[in-house]
PDB file of C-alpha atoms in Angstrom:
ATOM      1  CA  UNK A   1      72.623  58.493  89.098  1.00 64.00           C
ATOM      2  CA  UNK A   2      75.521  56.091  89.296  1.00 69.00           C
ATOM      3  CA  UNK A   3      78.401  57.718  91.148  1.00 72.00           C
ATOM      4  CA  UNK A   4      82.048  57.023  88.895  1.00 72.00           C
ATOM      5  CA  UNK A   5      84.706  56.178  91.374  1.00 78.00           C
ATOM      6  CA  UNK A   6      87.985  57.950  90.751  1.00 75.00           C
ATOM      7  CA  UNK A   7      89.893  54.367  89.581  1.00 76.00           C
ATOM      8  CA  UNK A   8      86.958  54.367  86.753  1.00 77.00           C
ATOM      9  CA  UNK A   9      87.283  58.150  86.007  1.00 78.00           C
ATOM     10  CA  UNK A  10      91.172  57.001  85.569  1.00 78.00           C
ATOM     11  CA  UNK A  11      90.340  54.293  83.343  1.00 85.00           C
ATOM     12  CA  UNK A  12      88.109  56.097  80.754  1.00 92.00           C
ATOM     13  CA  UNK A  13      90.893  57.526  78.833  1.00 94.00           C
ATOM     14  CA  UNK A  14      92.820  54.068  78.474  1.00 94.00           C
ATOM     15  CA  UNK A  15      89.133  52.752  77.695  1.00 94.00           C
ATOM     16  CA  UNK A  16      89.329  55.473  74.887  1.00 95.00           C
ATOM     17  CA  UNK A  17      92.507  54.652  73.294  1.00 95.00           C
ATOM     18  CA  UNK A  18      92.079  50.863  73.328  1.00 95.00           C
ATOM     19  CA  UNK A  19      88.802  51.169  71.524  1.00 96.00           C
ATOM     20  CA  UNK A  20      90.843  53.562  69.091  1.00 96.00           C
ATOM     21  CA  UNK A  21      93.303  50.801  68.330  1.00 96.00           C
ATOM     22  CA  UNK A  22      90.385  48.164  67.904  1.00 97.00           C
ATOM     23  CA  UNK A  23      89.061  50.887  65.589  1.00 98.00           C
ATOM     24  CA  UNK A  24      92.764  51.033  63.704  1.00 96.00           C
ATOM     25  CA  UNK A  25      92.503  46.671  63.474  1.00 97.00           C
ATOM     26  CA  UNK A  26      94.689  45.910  66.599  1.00 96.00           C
ATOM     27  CA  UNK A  27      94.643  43.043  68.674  1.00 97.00           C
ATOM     28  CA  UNK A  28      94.298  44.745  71.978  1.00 96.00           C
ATOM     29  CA  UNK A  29      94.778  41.226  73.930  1.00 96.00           C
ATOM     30  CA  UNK A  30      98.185  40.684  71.678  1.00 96.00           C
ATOM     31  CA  UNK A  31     100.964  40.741  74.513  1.00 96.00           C
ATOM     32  CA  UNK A  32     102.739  43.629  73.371  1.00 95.00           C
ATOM     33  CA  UNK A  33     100.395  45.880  72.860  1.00 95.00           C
ATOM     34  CA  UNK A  34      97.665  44.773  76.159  1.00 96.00           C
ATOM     35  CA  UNK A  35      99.522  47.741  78.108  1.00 96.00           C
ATOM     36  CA  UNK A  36      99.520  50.408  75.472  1.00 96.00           C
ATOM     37  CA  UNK A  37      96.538  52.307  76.184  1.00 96.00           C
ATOM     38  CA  UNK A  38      97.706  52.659  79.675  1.00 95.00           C
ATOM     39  CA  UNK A  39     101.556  53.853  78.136  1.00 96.00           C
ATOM     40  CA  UNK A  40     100.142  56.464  75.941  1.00 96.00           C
ATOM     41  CA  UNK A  41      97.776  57.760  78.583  1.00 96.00           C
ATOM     42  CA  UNK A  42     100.824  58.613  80.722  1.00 96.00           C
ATOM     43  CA  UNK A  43     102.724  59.989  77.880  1.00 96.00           C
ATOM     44  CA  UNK A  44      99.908  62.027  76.610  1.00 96.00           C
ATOM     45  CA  UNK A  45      99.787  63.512  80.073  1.00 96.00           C
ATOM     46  CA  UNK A  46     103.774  63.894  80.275  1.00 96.00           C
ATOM     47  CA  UNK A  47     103.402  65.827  76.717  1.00 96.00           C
ATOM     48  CA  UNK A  48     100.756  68.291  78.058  1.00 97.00           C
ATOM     49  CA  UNK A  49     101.693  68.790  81.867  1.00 96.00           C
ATOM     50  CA  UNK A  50     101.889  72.197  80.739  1.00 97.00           C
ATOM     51  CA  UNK A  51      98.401  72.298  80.703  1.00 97.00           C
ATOM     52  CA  UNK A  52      97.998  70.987  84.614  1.00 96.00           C
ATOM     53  CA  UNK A  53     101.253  72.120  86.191  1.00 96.00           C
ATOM     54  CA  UNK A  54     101.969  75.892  87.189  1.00 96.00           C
ATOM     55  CA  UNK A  55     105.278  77.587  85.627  1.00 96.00           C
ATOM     56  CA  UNK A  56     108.480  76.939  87.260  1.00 95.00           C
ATOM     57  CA  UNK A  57     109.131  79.802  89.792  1.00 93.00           C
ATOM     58  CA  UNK A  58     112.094  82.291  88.350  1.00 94.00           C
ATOM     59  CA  UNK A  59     115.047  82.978  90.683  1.00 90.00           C
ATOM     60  CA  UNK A  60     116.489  86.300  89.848  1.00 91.00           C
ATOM     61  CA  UNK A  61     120.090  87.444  90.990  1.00 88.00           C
ATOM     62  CA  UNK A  62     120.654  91.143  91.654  1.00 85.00           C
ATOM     63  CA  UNK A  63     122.416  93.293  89.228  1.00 79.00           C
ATOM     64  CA  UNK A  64     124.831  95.956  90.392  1.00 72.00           C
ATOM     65  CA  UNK A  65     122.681  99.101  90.239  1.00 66.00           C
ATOM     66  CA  UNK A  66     125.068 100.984  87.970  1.00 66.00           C
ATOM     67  CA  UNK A  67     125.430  97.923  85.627  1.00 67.00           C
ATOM     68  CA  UNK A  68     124.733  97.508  82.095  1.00 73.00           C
ATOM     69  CA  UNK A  69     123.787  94.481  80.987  1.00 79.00           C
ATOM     70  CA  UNK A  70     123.237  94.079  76.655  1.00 84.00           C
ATOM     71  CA  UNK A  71     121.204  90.993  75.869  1.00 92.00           C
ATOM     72  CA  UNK A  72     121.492  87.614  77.469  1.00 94.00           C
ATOM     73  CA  UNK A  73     121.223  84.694  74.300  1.00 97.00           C
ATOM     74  CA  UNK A  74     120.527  81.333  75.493  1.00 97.00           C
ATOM     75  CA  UNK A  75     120.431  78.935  72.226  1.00 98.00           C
ATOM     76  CA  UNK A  76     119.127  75.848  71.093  1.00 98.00           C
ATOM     77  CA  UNK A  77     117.026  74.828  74.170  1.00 98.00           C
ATOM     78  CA  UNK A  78     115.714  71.786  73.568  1.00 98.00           C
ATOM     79  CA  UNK A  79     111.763  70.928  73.855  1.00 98.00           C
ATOM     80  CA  UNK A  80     108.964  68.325  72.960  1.00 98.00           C
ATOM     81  CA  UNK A  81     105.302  69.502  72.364  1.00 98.00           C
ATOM     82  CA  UNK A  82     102.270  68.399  70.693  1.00 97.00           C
ATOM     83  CA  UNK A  83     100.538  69.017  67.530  1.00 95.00           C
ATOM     84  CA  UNK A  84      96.695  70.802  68.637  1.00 95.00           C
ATOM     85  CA  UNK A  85      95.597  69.261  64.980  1.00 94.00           C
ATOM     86  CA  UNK A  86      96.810  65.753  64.864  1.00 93.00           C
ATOM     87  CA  UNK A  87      98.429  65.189  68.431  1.00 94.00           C
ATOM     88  CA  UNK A  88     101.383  64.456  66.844  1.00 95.00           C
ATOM     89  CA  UNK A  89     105.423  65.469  68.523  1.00 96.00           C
ATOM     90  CA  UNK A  90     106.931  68.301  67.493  1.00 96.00           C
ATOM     91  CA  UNK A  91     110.531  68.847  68.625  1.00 97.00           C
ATOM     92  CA  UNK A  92     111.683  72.160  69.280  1.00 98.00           C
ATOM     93  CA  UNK A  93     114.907  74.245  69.341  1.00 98.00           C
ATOM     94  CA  UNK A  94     114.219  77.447  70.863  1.00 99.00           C
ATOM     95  CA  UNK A  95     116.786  80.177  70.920  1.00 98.00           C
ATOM     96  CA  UNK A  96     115.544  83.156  73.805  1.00 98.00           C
ATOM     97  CA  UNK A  97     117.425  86.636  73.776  1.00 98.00           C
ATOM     98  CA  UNK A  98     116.348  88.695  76.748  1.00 96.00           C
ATOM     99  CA  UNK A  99     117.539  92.009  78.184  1.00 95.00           C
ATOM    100  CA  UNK A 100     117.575  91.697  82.122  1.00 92.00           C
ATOM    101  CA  UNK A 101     115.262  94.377  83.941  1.00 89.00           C
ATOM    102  CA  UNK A 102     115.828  94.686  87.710  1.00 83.00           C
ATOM    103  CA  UNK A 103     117.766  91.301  88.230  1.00 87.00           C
ATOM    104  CA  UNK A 104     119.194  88.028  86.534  1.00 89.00           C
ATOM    105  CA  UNK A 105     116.772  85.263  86.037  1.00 92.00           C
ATOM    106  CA  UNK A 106     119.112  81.443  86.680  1.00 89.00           C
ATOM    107  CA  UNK A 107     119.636  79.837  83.210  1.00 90.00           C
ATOM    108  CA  UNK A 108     118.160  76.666  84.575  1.00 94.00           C
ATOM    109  CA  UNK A 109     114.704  78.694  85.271  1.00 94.00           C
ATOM    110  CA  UNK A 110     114.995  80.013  81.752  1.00 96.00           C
ATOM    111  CA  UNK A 111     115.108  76.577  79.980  1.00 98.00           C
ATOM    112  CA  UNK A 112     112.521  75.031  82.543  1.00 97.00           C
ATOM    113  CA  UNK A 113     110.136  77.729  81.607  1.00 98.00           C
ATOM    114  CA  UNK A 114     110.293  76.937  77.606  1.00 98.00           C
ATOM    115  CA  UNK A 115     110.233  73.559  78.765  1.00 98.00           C
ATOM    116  CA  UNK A 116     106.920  73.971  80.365  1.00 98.00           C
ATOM    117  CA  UNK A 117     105.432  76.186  78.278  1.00 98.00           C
ATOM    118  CA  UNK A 118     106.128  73.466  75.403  1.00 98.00           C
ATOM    119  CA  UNK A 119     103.688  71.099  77.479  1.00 98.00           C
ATOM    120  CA  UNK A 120     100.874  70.918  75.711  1.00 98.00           C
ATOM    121  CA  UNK A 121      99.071  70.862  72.535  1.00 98.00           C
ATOM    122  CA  UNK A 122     100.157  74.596  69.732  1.00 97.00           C
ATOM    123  CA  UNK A 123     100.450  75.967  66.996  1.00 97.00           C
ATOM    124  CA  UNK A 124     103.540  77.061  66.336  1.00 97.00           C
ATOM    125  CA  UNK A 125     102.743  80.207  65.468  1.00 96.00           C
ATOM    126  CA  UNK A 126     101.134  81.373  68.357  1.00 97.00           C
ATOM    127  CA  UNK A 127     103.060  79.564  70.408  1.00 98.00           C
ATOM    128  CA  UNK A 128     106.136  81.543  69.559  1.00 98.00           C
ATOM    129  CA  UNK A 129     104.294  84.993  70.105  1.00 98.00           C
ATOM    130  CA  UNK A 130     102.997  83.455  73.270  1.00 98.00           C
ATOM    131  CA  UNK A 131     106.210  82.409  74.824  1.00 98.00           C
ATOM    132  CA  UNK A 132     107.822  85.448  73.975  1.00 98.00           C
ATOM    133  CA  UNK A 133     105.119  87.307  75.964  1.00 98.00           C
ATOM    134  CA  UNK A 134     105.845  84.647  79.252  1.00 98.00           C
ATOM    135  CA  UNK A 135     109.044  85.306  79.448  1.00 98.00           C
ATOM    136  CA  UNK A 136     109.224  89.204  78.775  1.00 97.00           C
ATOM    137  CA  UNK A 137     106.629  88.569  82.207  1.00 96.00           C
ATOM    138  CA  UNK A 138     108.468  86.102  83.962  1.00 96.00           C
ATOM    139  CA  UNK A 139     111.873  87.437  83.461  1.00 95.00           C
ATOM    140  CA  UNK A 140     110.894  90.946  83.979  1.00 94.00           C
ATOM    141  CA  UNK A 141     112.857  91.599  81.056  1.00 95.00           C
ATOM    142  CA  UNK A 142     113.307  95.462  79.571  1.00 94.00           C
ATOM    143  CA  UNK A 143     113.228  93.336  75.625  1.00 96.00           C
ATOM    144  CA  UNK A 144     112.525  89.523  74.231  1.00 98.00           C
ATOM    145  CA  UNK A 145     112.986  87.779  71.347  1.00 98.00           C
ATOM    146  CA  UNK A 146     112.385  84.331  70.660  1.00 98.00           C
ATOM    147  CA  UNK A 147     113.261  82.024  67.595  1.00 99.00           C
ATOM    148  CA  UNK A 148     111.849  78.245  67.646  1.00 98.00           C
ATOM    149  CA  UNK A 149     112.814  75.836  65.262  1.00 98.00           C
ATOM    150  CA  UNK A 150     110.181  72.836  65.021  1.00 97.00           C
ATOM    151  CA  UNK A 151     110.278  69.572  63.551  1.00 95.00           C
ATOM    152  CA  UNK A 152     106.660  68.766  62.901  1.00 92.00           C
ATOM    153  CA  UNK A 153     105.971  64.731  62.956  1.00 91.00           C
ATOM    154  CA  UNK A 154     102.552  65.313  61.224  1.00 88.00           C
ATOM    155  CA  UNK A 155     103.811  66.706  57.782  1.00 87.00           C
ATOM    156  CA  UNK A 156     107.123  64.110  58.652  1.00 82.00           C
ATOM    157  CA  UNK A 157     105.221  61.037  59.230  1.00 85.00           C
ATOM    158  CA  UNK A 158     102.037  61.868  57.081  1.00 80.00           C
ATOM    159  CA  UNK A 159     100.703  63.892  54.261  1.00 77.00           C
ATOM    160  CA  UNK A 160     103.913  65.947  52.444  1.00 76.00           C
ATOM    161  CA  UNK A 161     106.031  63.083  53.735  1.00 75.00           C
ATOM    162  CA  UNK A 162     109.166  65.443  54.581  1.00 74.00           C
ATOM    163  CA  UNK A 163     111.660  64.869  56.509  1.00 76.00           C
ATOM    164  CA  UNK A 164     113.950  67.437  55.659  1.00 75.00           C
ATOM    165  CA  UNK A 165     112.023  70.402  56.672  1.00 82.00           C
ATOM    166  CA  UNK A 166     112.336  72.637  59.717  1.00 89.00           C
ATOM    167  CA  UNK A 167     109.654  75.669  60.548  1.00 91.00           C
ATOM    168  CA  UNK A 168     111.049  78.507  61.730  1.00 95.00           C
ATOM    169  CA  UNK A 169     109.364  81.331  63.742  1.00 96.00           C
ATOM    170  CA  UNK A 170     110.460  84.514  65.491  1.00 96.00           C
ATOM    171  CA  UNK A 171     108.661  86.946  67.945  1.00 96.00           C
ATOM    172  CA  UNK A 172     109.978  89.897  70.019  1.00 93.00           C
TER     173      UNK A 172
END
């Protein structure tokens, strides 16, 4: 059995997507396109590090212990995943409400964590339901809710043709 180096493992999916765009009619030896398999392999893999990465770490700041704190809204976080039906972009505006349990997660770990959790190929959908549930976990909040706006290139770029459309979901 031949043994595949790890340079020609590396290769295979830029092999992949080149014979894709011969498929499609393109000139893969035409100068501006001869390093595009090898662009869209890294991009793929920047769209679903989600996938391969672990969460960000949370950071939580202690809460007097006779303090009362109502819900925390952090709006319009801003977030790029993928389409698991035509591996197409979606961009996302999520909007997280959280009640703080024992201690105050850092904004910045808040939006990271979205951020991650966008990495990689959804369904809206479940997606929203899903992140909801990873943050009420990773913020060790008492109560989540979670709206995310998504601008789906696959019914933008391809069969309805809209452009003026947003998808809306909610989860708690």
């Amino acid at each position: 059995m031949a043994v595949i180096t790890e340079s020609e493992q590396k290769l295979k999916p830029e092999r992949a997507v080149q014979a894709l765009l011969r498929h499609l009619g393109e000139d893969v030896s035409r100068p501006g396109v001869v390093d595009t398999p090898r662009r869209f392999v890294k991009a793929m893999e920047e769209l679903t590090r989600g996938l391969r990465e672990p969460p960000p770490e949370v950071v939580f700041f202690p809460l007097e212990y006779d303090a009362e704190v109502g819900p925390v809204v952090i709006e319009n976080i801003s977030a790029v995943s993928i389409c698991e039906h035509h591996l197409l972009p979606i961009l996302l505006r999520v909007s997280v409400a959280y009640v703080p349990g024992d201690g105050v997660p850092g904004l910045s770990k808040v939006i990271k964590l979205v951020k991650w959790a966008a990495a990689r190929p959804i369904m809206q959908e479940r997606f929203t339901e899903w992140l909801a549930d990873l943050l009420m976990e990773k913020l060790r909040a008492r109560a989540v809710k979670v709206k995310v706006c998504g601008v789906h290139m696959c019914s933008f770029i391809r069969g309805v043709r809209d452009e003026h459309h947003n998808m809306v979901t909610e989860a708690k």
